[in-house]
Amino acid sequence: MKIVTYNVNGIKARLPRLIEYLTEDQPNIVCLQELKSSDETFPVAEIEAAGYGAVWHGQKAWNGVAILAKGATPVVRQRGLDGEPEDEHSRYIEAEAGGIVVAALYLPNGNPQPGPKFDYKLRWMDRLAARARVLLAEEVPAVLAGDYNVIANDDDTYSVRAMQDDALMQPESRERYRALVGQGWTDALRTQFPKGGVWTFWDYQAGAWQRDAGFRIDHLLLSPQAADRMIDAGVDKAYRGRDKASDHAPTWVRLR
DNA sequence: ATGGCTTAGTTCCTAAGA
């Protein structure tokens, strides 16, 4: 089974590309981020017409996450993360689909840093880590899939220098990502490509796509029970080059 | 390069993204 994470950067603007991807590639489970859509305007009819069931956690204008499953509707376990009741950002949804626990997450960008947005990012990472521990304790196949907004290693970016002051690769962000993985999760892409040099995002600006100036920030973390079933992982890079594409490419893992 | 795009909403400008 193929499990995908895909930051669509606006599901209304990206709907033709998304439906195209579902139809052409037929992935089993798709975690979406940056819907930029309220719950009421989520295009469920079009997604169902493509053969997918969906659950979502939307918000007007920004953020928003969803989980799609081919031929079935995922069963929601949780929307949002505990620990900060006043947090109104829609950045986390967790469901059971295809016998696997799947979470779609959109980790805060955190720029500019330092500042309140960066502080929020770090707090959100701590809250995610707490939830991840609960999932690991269940000892079931689980996948934490999403846009982590963390460049974990120097070889996960085209240019360390260009990104050195960015919230995506500050030591505090990296330490928390490493600690999360260190709980017992397997970074699927890192396992597949241990030397790095694989990108999942290319900026719209400055011809980043044409220059292949990207970085890897979309990650799939596997519980031990899921990691045991990993076949391979990759990036469906060609979709980044299509007309009216998202600035992220679909990123995936296949499990037995 | 506090930004050369792109999206969405308070839409003809601003905020946010990464």
PDB file of C-alpha atoms (C1' of nucleotides) in Angstrom:
ATOM      1  CA  MET A   1       0.000   0.000   0.000  1.00  0.00           C
ATOM      2  CA  LYS A   2       1.205   3.469  -0.946  1.00  0.00           C
ATOM      3  CA  ILE A   3       0.867   6.236   1.653  1.00  0.00           C
ATOM      4  CA  VAL A   4       1.414   9.811   0.457  1.00  0.00           C
ATOM      5  CA  THR A   5       1.915  13.183   2.106  1.00  0.00           C
ATOM      6  CA  TYR A   6       1.177  16.168  -0.129  1.00  0.00           C
ATOM      7  CA  ASN A   7       1.093  19.851   0.818  1.00  0.00           C
ATOM      8  CA  VAL A   8      -1.307  21.113  -1.847  1.00  0.00           C
ATOM      9  CA  ASN A   9      -1.046  24.844  -1.058  1.00  0.00           C
ATOM     10  CA  GLY A  10      -4.781  25.510  -1.435  1.00  0.00           C
ATOM     11  CA  ILE A  11      -7.107  22.638  -2.230  1.00  0.00           C
ATOM     12  CA  LYS A  12      -9.461  24.784  -4.313  1.00  0.00           C
ATOM     13  CA  ALA A  13      -6.671  26.126  -6.518  1.00  0.00           C
ATOM     14  CA  ARG A  14      -5.061  22.668  -6.670  1.00  0.00           C
ATOM     15  CA  LEU A  15      -8.133  20.493  -7.161  1.00  0.00           C
ATOM     16  CA  PRO A  16      -7.450  19.638 -10.849  1.00  0.00           C
ATOM     17  CA  ARG A  17      -3.874  18.610  -9.968  1.00  0.00           C
ATOM     18  CA  LEU A  18      -5.023  16.577  -6.964  1.00  0.00           C
ATOM     19  CA  ILE A  19      -7.731  14.706  -8.870  1.00  0.00           C
ATOM     20  CA  GLU A  20      -5.209  14.073 -11.643  1.00  0.00           C
ATOM     21  CA  TYR A  21      -2.772  12.607  -9.121  1.00  0.00           C
ATOM     22  CA  LEU A  22      -5.393  10.371  -7.527  1.00  0.00           C
ATOM     23  CA  THR A  23      -6.605   9.139 -10.899  1.00  0.00           C
ATOM     24  CA  GLU A  24      -3.179   8.541 -12.425  1.00  0.00           C
ATOM     25  CA  ASP A  25      -1.318   7.201  -9.408  1.00  0.00           C
ATOM     26  CA  GLN A  26      -4.098   5.539  -7.363  1.00  0.00           C
ATOM     27  CA  PRO A  27      -2.342   5.819  -3.980  1.00  0.00           C
ATOM     28  CA  ASN A  28      -4.070   4.043  -1.088  1.00  0.00           C
ATOM     29  CA  ILE A  29      -3.846   6.818   1.510  1.00  0.00           C
ATOM     30  CA  VAL A  30      -3.138  10.528   0.993  1.00  0.00           C
ATOM     31  CA  CYS A  31      -2.427  13.035   3.760  1.00  0.00           C
ATOM     32  CA  LEU A  32      -3.015  16.627   2.645  1.00  0.00           C
ATOM     33  CA  GLN A  33      -1.799  19.884   4.170  1.00  0.00           C
ATOM     34  CA  GLU A  34      -2.450  23.579   3.600  1.00  0.00           C
ATOM     35  CA  LEU A  35      -6.030  23.101   2.454  1.00  0.00           C
ATOM     36  CA  LYS A  36      -6.698  26.829   2.969  1.00  0.00           C
ATOM     37  CA  SER A  37     -10.366  25.868   3.076  1.00  0.00           C
ATOM     38  CA  SER A  38     -13.077  25.987   5.706  1.00  0.00           C
ATOM     39  CA  ASP A  39     -14.767  22.697   6.617  1.00  0.00           C
ATOM     40  CA  GLU A  40     -17.875  23.744   4.688  1.00  0.00           C
ATOM     41  CA  THR A  41     -16.077  24.375   1.403  1.00  0.00           C
ATOM     42  CA  PHE A  42     -13.892  21.235   1.384  1.00  0.00           C
ATOM     43  CA  PRO A  43     -14.469  19.661  -2.084  1.00  0.00           C
ATOM     44  CA  VAL A  44     -15.596  16.262  -0.816  1.00  0.00           C
ATOM     45  CA  ALA A  45     -17.867  15.553  -3.803  1.00  0.00           C
ATOM     46  CA  GLU A  46     -15.040  15.810  -6.329  1.00  0.00           C
ATOM     47  CA  ILE A  47     -12.754  13.640  -4.186  1.00  0.00           C
ATOM     48  CA  GLU A  48     -15.442  10.990  -3.722  1.00  0.00           C
ATOM     49  CA  ALA A  49     -16.092  11.029  -7.472  1.00  0.00           C
ATOM     50  CA  ALA A  50     -12.423  10.077  -7.918  1.00  0.00           C
ATOM     51  CA  GLY A  51     -12.994   7.034  -5.710  1.00  0.00           C
ATOM     52  CA  TYR A  52     -11.675   8.311  -2.380  1.00  0.00           C
ATOM     53  CA  GLY A  53     -13.232   8.758   1.038  1.00  0.00           C
ATOM     54  CA  ALA A  54     -12.052  11.737   3.085  1.00  0.00           C
ATOM     55  CA  VAL A  55     -11.914  13.214   6.562  1.00  0.00           C
ATOM     56  CA  TRP A  56     -10.651  16.736   7.154  1.00  0.00           C
ATOM     57  CA  HIS A  57      -9.920  19.476   9.675  1.00  0.00           C
ATOM     58  CA  GLY A  58     -10.211  22.806   7.908  1.00  0.00           C
ATOM     59  CA  GLN A  59      -9.966  26.500   8.665  1.00  0.00           C
ATOM     60  CA  LYS A  60     -10.700  29.606   6.638  1.00  0.00           C
ATOM     61  CA  ALA A  61      -7.768  30.881   4.547  1.00  0.00           C
ATOM     62  CA  TRP A  62      -4.868  29.055   6.227  1.00  0.00           C
ATOM     63  CA  ASN A  63      -3.622  25.678   7.366  1.00  0.00           C
ATOM     64  CA  GLY A  64      -6.023  22.732   7.161  1.00  0.00           C
ATOM     65  CA  VAL A  65      -5.291  18.997   6.914  1.00  0.00           C
ATOM     66  CA  ALA A  66      -7.101  15.959   5.513  1.00  0.00           C
ATOM     67  CA  ILE A  67      -6.741  12.204   5.088  1.00  0.00           C
ATOM     68  CA  LEU A  68      -8.034  10.428   1.966  1.00  0.00           C
ATOM     69  CA  ALA A  69      -8.363   6.669   1.459  1.00  0.00           C
ATOM     70  CA  LYS A  70      -9.062   4.815  -1.759  1.00  0.00           C
ATOM     71  CA  GLY A  71     -12.399   3.046  -1.651  1.00  0.00           C
ATOM     72  CA  ALA A  72     -13.057   3.740   2.023  1.00  0.00           C
ATOM     73  CA  THR A  73     -13.658   6.567   4.458  1.00  0.00           C
ATOM     74  CA  PRO A  74     -10.997   6.878   7.180  1.00  0.00           C
ATOM     75  CA  VAL A  75     -12.264   6.686  10.760  1.00  0.00           C
ATOM     76  CA  VAL A  76     -11.250   9.811  12.654  1.00  0.00           C
ATOM     77  CA  ARG A  77      -9.484   9.316  15.984  1.00  0.00           C
ATOM     78  CA  GLN A  78      -8.567  12.900  16.800  1.00  0.00           C
ATOM     79  CA  ARG A  79      -8.591  16.442  15.425  1.00  0.00           C
ATOM     80  CA  GLY A  80      -5.963  18.820  16.815  1.00  0.00           C
ATOM     81  CA  LEU A  81      -3.318  18.237  19.481  1.00  0.00           C
ATOM     82  CA  ASP A  82      -3.748  18.488  23.241  1.00  0.00           C
ATOM     83  CA  GLY A  83      -1.878  20.954  25.415  1.00  0.00           C
ATOM     84  CA  GLU A  84      -2.904  24.404  24.151  1.00  0.00           C
ATOM     85  CA  PRO A  85      -6.705  24.850  24.171  1.00  0.00           C
ATOM     86  CA  GLU A  86      -6.508  28.396  22.807  1.00  0.00           C
ATOM     87  CA  ASP A  87      -4.708  27.181  19.656  1.00  0.00           C
ATOM     88  CA  GLU A  88      -7.152  27.543  16.755  1.00  0.00           C
ATOM     89  CA  HIS A  89      -4.851  26.427  13.926  1.00  0.00           C
ATOM     90  CA  SER A  90      -6.051  23.293  12.087  1.00  0.00           C
ATOM     91  CA  ARG A  91      -2.809  21.394  11.783  1.00  0.00           C
ATOM     92  CA  TYR A  92      -3.423  17.813  12.929  1.00  0.00           C
ATOM     93  CA  ILE A  93      -5.858  15.036  12.099  1.00  0.00           C
ATOM     94  CA  GLU A  94      -5.482  11.373  12.983  1.00  0.00           C
ATOM     95  CA  ALA A  95      -7.490   8.462  11.622  1.00  0.00           C
ATOM     96  CA  GLU A  96      -7.535   4.725  11.056  1.00  0.00           C
ATOM     97  CA  ALA A  97      -7.425   3.676   7.433  1.00  0.00           C
ATOM     98  CA  GLY A  98      -6.536   0.392   5.793  1.00  0.00           C
ATOM     99  CA  GLY A  99      -5.625  -1.164   9.137  1.00  0.00           C
ATOM    100  CA  ILE A 100      -3.065   1.554   9.865  1.00  0.00           C
ATOM    101  CA  VAL A 101      -3.131   4.585  12.132  1.00  0.00           C
ATOM    102  CA  VAL A 102      -2.363   7.637  10.016  1.00  0.00           C
ATOM    103  CA  ALA A 103      -1.795  11.231  11.113  1.00  0.00           C
ATOM    104  CA  ALA A 104      -1.704  14.171   8.719  1.00  0.00           C
ATOM    105  CA  LEU A 105       0.171  17.101  10.227  1.00  0.00           C
ATOM    106  CA  TYR A 106       1.172  20.595   9.185  1.00  0.00           C
ATOM    107  CA  LEU A 107       3.870  21.803  11.525  1.00  0.00           C
ATOM    108  CA  PRO A 108       4.132  25.596  11.934  1.00  0.00           C
ATOM    109  CA  ASN A 109       6.682  27.299   9.689  1.00  0.00           C
ATOM    110  CA  GLY A 110       8.044  29.419  12.538  1.00  0.00           C
ATOM    111  CA  ASN A 111       9.429  32.357  10.558  1.00  0.00           C
ATOM    112  CA  PRO A 112      10.553  34.900  11.386  1.00  0.00           C
ATOM    113  CA  GLN A 113      12.850  33.638  14.077  1.00  0.00           C
ATOM    114  CA  PRO A 114      13.379  34.466  16.817  1.00  0.00           C
ATOM    115  CA  GLY A 115       9.880  35.568  17.728  1.00  0.00           C
ATOM    116  CA  PRO A 116       6.416  34.420  18.780  1.00  0.00           C
ATOM    117  CA  LYS A 117       5.871  32.351  15.608  1.00  0.00           C
ATOM    118  CA  PHE A 118       9.066  30.422  16.266  1.00  0.00           C
ATOM    119  CA  ASP A 119       8.086  29.920  19.913  1.00  0.00           C
ATOM    120  CA  TYR A 120       4.738  28.539  18.721  1.00  0.00           C
ATOM    121  CA  LYS A 121       6.516  26.155  16.356  1.00  0.00           C
ATOM    122  CA  LEU A 122       8.637  24.751  19.179  1.00  0.00           C
ATOM    123  CA  ARG A 123       5.657  24.380  21.513  1.00  0.00           C
ATOM    124  CA  TRP A 124       3.725  22.630  18.749  1.00  0.00           C
ATOM    125  CA  MET A 125       6.605  20.201  18.241  1.00  0.00           C
ATOM    126  CA  ASP A 126       6.545  19.382  21.951  1.00  0.00           C
ATOM    127  CA  ARG A 127       2.807  18.723  21.734  1.00  0.00           C
ATOM    128  CA  LEU A 128       3.309  16.494  18.686  1.00  0.00           C
ATOM    129  CA  ALA A 129       6.017  14.546  20.524  1.00  0.00           C
ATOM    130  CA  ALA A 130       3.599  13.878  23.378  1.00  0.00           C
ATOM    131  CA  ARG A 131       0.990  12.495  20.971  1.00  0.00           C
ATOM    132  CA  ALA A 132       3.632  10.448  19.142  1.00  0.00           C
ATOM    133  CA  ARG A 133       4.569   8.712  22.412  1.00  0.00           C
ATOM    134  CA  VAL A 134       0.948   7.690  22.907  1.00  0.00           C
ATOM    135  CA  LEU A 135       0.841   6.226  19.387  1.00  0.00           C
ATOM    136  CA  LEU A 136       4.093   4.295  19.865  1.00  0.00           C
ATOM    137  CA  ALA A 137       2.740   2.776  23.069  1.00  0.00           C
ATOM    138  CA  GLU A 138      -0.132   1.281  21.072  1.00  0.00           C
ATOM    139  CA  GLU A 139       2.416  -0.901  19.250  1.00  0.00           C
ATOM    140  CA  VAL A 140       0.468  -0.782  15.978  1.00  0.00           C
ATOM    141  CA  PRO A 141       1.451   0.183  12.425  1.00  0.00           C
ATOM    142  CA  ALA A 142       1.328   3.987  12.483  1.00  0.00           C
ATOM    143  CA  VAL A 143       2.491   6.700  10.085  1.00  0.00           C
ATOM    144  CA  LEU A 144       3.027  10.353  11.041  1.00  0.00           C
ATOM    145  CA  ALA A 145       2.896  12.038   7.640  1.00  0.00           C
ATOM    146  CA  GLY A 146       3.119  15.695   6.844  1.00  0.00           C
ATOM    147  CA  ASP A 147       4.852  18.958   6.186  1.00  0.00           C
ATOM    148  CA  TYR A 148       7.166  19.173   9.194  1.00  0.00           C
ATOM    149  CA  ASN A 149       8.772  22.445   8.129  1.00  0.00           C
ATOM    150  CA  VAL A 150      12.078  21.065   9.393  1.00  0.00           C
ATOM    151  CA  ILE A 151      15.249  20.582   7.332  1.00  0.00           C
ATOM    152  CA  ALA A 152      16.690  17.844   9.507  1.00  0.00           C
ATOM    153  CA  ASN A 153      20.202  17.577   8.053  1.00  0.00           C
ATOM    154  CA  ASP A 154      22.578  19.767   6.081  1.00  0.00           C
ATOM    155  CA  ASP A 155      22.239  17.423   3.090  1.00  0.00           C
ATOM    156  CA  ASP A 156      18.465  17.957   3.079  1.00  0.00           C
ATOM    157  CA  THR A 157      18.829  21.378   1.421  1.00  0.00           C
ATOM    158  CA  TYR A 158      20.371  22.710  -1.779  1.00  0.00           C
ATOM    159  CA  SER A 159      22.083  25.408   0.269  1.00  0.00           C
ATOM    160  CA  VAL A 160      22.839  25.493   3.965  1.00  0.00           C
ATOM    161  CA  ARG A 161      24.007  29.061   3.569  1.00  0.00           C
ATOM    162  CA  ALA A 162      20.759  30.250   2.005  1.00  0.00           C
ATOM    163  CA  MET A 163      18.706  28.668   4.770  1.00  0.00           C
ATOM    164  CA  GLN A 164      20.955  29.117   7.799  1.00  0.00           C
ATOM    165  CA  ASP A 165      18.841  31.814   9.454  1.00  0.00           C
ATOM    166  CA  ASP A 166      15.525  30.208   8.541  1.00  0.00           C
ATOM    167  CA  ALA A 167      13.270  28.682  11.194  1.00  0.00           C
ATOM    168  CA  LEU A 168      13.299  25.422   9.204  1.00  0.00           C
ATOM    169  CA  MET A 169      16.848  24.559  10.164  1.00  0.00           C
ATOM    170  CA  GLN A 170      17.485  26.189  13.515  1.00  0.00           C
ATOM    171  CA  PRO A 171      19.116  23.932  16.142  1.00  0.00           C
ATOM    172  CA  GLU A 172      15.966  24.077  18.283  1.00  0.00           C
ATOM    173  CA  SER A 173      13.835  22.786  15.377  1.00  0.00           C
ATOM    174  CA  ARG A 174      16.324  20.088  14.478  1.00  0.00           C
ATOM    175  CA  GLU A 175      16.796  18.927  18.062  1.00  0.00           C
ATOM    176  CA  ARG A 176      13.072  18.434  18.465  1.00  0.00           C
ATOM    177  CA  TYR A 177      12.794  16.558  15.170  1.00  0.00           C
ATOM    178  CA  ARG A 178      15.692  14.298  16.160  1.00  0.00           C
ATOM    179  CA  ALA A 179      14.139  13.689  19.568  1.00  0.00           C
ATOM    180  CA  LEU A 180      10.831  12.783  17.932  1.00  0.00           C
ATOM    181  CA  VAL A 181      12.478  10.290  15.566  1.00  0.00           C
ATOM    182  CA  GLY A 182      14.538   9.056  18.500  1.00  0.00           C
ATOM    183  CA  GLN A 183      11.400   7.913  20.294  1.00  0.00           C
ATOM    184  CA  GLY A 184      11.495   4.958  17.920  1.00  0.00           C
ATOM    185  CA  TRP A 185      10.192   6.295  14.615  1.00  0.00           C
ATOM    186  CA  THR A 186      11.753   5.580  11.206  1.00  0.00           C
ATOM    187  CA  ASP A 187      12.160   8.482   8.763  1.00  0.00           C
ATOM    188  CA  ALA A 188      11.103   6.644   5.590  1.00  0.00           C
ATOM    189  CA  LEU A 189      12.841   8.904   3.038  1.00  0.00           C
ATOM    190  CA  ARG A 190      16.036   9.078   5.087  1.00  0.00           C
ATOM    191  CA  THR A 191      16.109   5.295   5.244  1.00  0.00           C
ATOM    192  CA  GLN A 192      15.611   5.040   1.483  1.00  0.00           C
ATOM    193  CA  PHE A 193      18.137   7.801   0.681  1.00  0.00           C
ATOM    194  CA  PRO A 194      20.666   7.924   3.563  1.00  0.00           C
ATOM    195  CA  LYS A 195      22.991  10.313   1.728  1.00  0.00           C
ATOM    196  CA  GLY A 196      20.325  13.006   1.401  1.00  0.00           C
ATOM    197  CA  GLY A 197      20.034  15.200  -1.672  1.00  0.00           C
ATOM    198  CA  VAL A 198      16.324  14.452  -2.096  1.00  0.00           C
ATOM    199  CA  TRP A 199      13.918  17.384  -2.151  1.00  0.00           C
ATOM    200  CA  THR A 200      10.169  17.624  -1.529  1.00  0.00           C
ATOM    201  CA  PHE A 201       9.753  21.415  -1.860  1.00  0.00           C
ATOM    202  CA  TRP A 202      10.883  23.964  -4.434  1.00  0.00           C
ATOM    203  CA  ASP A 203      10.044  27.643  -3.914  1.00  0.00           C
ATOM    204  CA  TYR A 204       7.932  29.454  -6.500  1.00  0.00           C
ATOM    205  CA  GLN A 205      10.467  32.300  -6.471  1.00  0.00           C
ATOM    206  CA  ALA A 206      13.789  32.833  -8.146  1.00  0.00           C
ATOM    207  CA  GLY A 207      13.454  29.875 -10.517  1.00  0.00           C
ATOM    208  CA  ALA A 208      13.998  27.425  -7.675  1.00  0.00           C
ATOM    209  CA  TRP A 209      12.353  24.545  -9.556  1.00  0.00           C
ATOM    210  CA  GLN A 210      14.362  25.176 -12.727  1.00  0.00           C
ATOM    211  CA  ARG A 211      17.580  25.322 -10.672  1.00  0.00           C
ATOM    212  CA  ASP A 212      16.562  22.266  -8.588  1.00  0.00           C
ATOM    213  CA  ALA A 213      17.052  24.473  -5.534  1.00  0.00           C
ATOM    214  CA  GLY A 214      14.841  22.594  -3.092  1.00  0.00           C
ATOM    215  CA  PHE A 215      14.832  20.992   0.295  1.00  0.00           C
ATOM    216  CA  ARG A 216      13.252  18.082   2.137  1.00  0.00           C
ATOM    217  CA  ILE A 217      10.642  19.059   4.687  1.00  0.00           C
ATOM    218  CA  ASP A 218       7.787  16.605   4.001  1.00  0.00           C
ATOM    219  CA  HIS A 219       8.367  13.523   6.108  1.00  0.00           C
ATOM    220  CA  LEU A 220       6.779  10.135   6.788  1.00  0.00           C
ATOM    221  CA  LEU A 221       7.657   8.700  10.204  1.00  0.00           C
ATOM    222  CA  LEU A 222       6.916   5.003  10.697  1.00  0.00           C
ATOM    223  CA  SER A 223       6.266   3.183  13.958  1.00  0.00           C
ATOM    224  CA  PRO A 224       8.322  -0.030  14.337  1.00  0.00           C
ATOM    225  CA  GLN A 225       5.303  -2.082  13.277  1.00  0.00           C
ATOM    226  CA  ALA A 226       4.997   0.000  10.090  1.00  0.00           C
ATOM    227  CA  ALA A 227       8.766   0.167   9.462  1.00  0.00           C
ATOM    228  CA  ASP A 228       8.875  -3.637   9.422  1.00  0.00           C
ATOM    229  CA  ARG A 229       6.581  -3.477   6.418  1.00  0.00           C
ATOM    230  CA  MET A 230       8.411  -0.755   4.436  1.00  0.00           C
ATOM    231  CA  ILE A 231       9.176  -1.647   0.818  1.00  0.00           C
ATOM    232  CA  ASP A 232      10.483   1.690  -0.481  1.00  0.00           C
ATOM    233  CA  ALA A 233       9.916   5.443  -0.384  1.00  0.00           C
ATOM    234  CA  GLY A 234      10.213   8.355  -2.779  1.00  0.00           C
ATOM    235  CA  VAL A 235       9.017  11.656  -4.206  1.00  0.00           C
ATOM    236  CA  ASP A 236       6.682  11.978  -7.190  1.00  0.00           C
ATOM    237  CA  LYS A 237       8.790  14.886  -8.361  1.00  0.00           C
ATOM    238  CA  ALA A 238       7.269  15.280 -11.835  1.00  0.00           C
ATOM    239  CA  TYR A 239       4.063  16.665 -10.316  1.00  0.00           C
ATOM    240  CA  ARG A 240       6.006  19.713  -9.127  1.00  0.00           C
ATOM    241  CA  GLY A 241       6.732  20.559 -12.763  1.00  0.00           C
ATOM    242  CA  ARG A 242       3.143  20.560 -13.966  1.00  0.00           C
ATOM    243  CA  ASP A 243       1.098  23.642 -14.763  1.00  0.00           C
ATOM    244  CA  LYS A 244      -0.344  25.354 -11.674  1.00  0.00           C
ATOM    245  CA  ALA A 245       1.521  22.946  -9.385  1.00  0.00           C
ATOM    246  CA  SER A 246       1.894  23.163  -5.627  1.00  0.00           C
ATOM    247  CA  ASP A 247       5.353  24.180  -4.402  1.00  0.00           C
ATOM    248  CA  HIS A 248       5.551  20.747  -2.715  1.00  0.00           C
ATOM    249  CA  ALA A 249       5.633  17.350  -4.461  1.00  0.00           C
ATOM    250  CA  PRO A 250       3.763  14.226  -3.306  1.00  0.00           C
ATOM    251  CA  THR A 251       6.088  12.258  -1.013  1.00  0.00           C
ATOM    252  CA  TRP A 252       5.396   8.600  -0.290  1.00  0.00           C
ATOM    253  CA  VAL A 253       6.200   5.302   1.369  1.00  0.00           C
ATOM    254  CA  ARG A 254       5.056   1.825   0.344  1.00  0.00           C
ATOM    255  CA  LEU A 255       4.277  -0.805   2.961  1.00  0.00           C
ATOM    256  CA  ARG A 256       3.597  -4.493   2.511  1.00  0.00           C
TER     257      ARG A 256
ATOM    258  C1'  DA B   1      17.784  39.028  -1.369  1.00  0.00           C
ATOM    259  C1'  DT B   2      12.233  41.630   5.384  1.00  0.00           C
ATOM    260  C1'  DG B   3      12.605  38.748  -1.559  1.00  0.00           C
ATOM    261  C1'  DG B   4      12.297  37.704  -7.628  1.00  0.00           C
ATOM    262  C1'  DC B   5       5.885  33.879  -6.710  1.00  0.00           C
ATOM    263  C1'  DT B   6       1.327  32.078  -5.228  1.00  0.00           C
ATOM    264  C1'  DT B   7      -2.916  31.712  -2.503  1.00  0.00           C
ATOM    265  C1'  DA B   8      -6.935  33.507  -0.055  1.00  0.00           C
ATOM    266  C1'  DG B   9      -9.692  37.181   1.959  1.00  0.00           C
ATOM    267  C1'  DT B  10     -11.137  42.246   4.793  1.00  0.00           C
ATOM    268  C1'  DT B  11      -9.706  41.728  -2.885  1.00  0.00           C
ATOM    269  C1'  DC B  12      -7.151  46.014  -6.658  1.00  0.00           C
ATOM    270  C1'  DC B  13      -3.949  45.719  -1.153  1.00  0.00           C
ATOM    271  C1'  DT B  14      -2.362  42.688   2.888  1.00  0.00           C
ATOM    272  C1'  DA B  15      -0.771  38.484   5.190  1.00  0.00           C
ATOM    273  C1'  DA B  16       1.450  34.216   4.999  1.00  0.00           C
ATOM    274  C1'  DG B  17       4.211  30.947   3.175  1.00  0.00           C
ATOM    275  C1'  DA B  18       9.461  28.661   3.483  1.00  0.00           C
TER     276       DA B  18
END
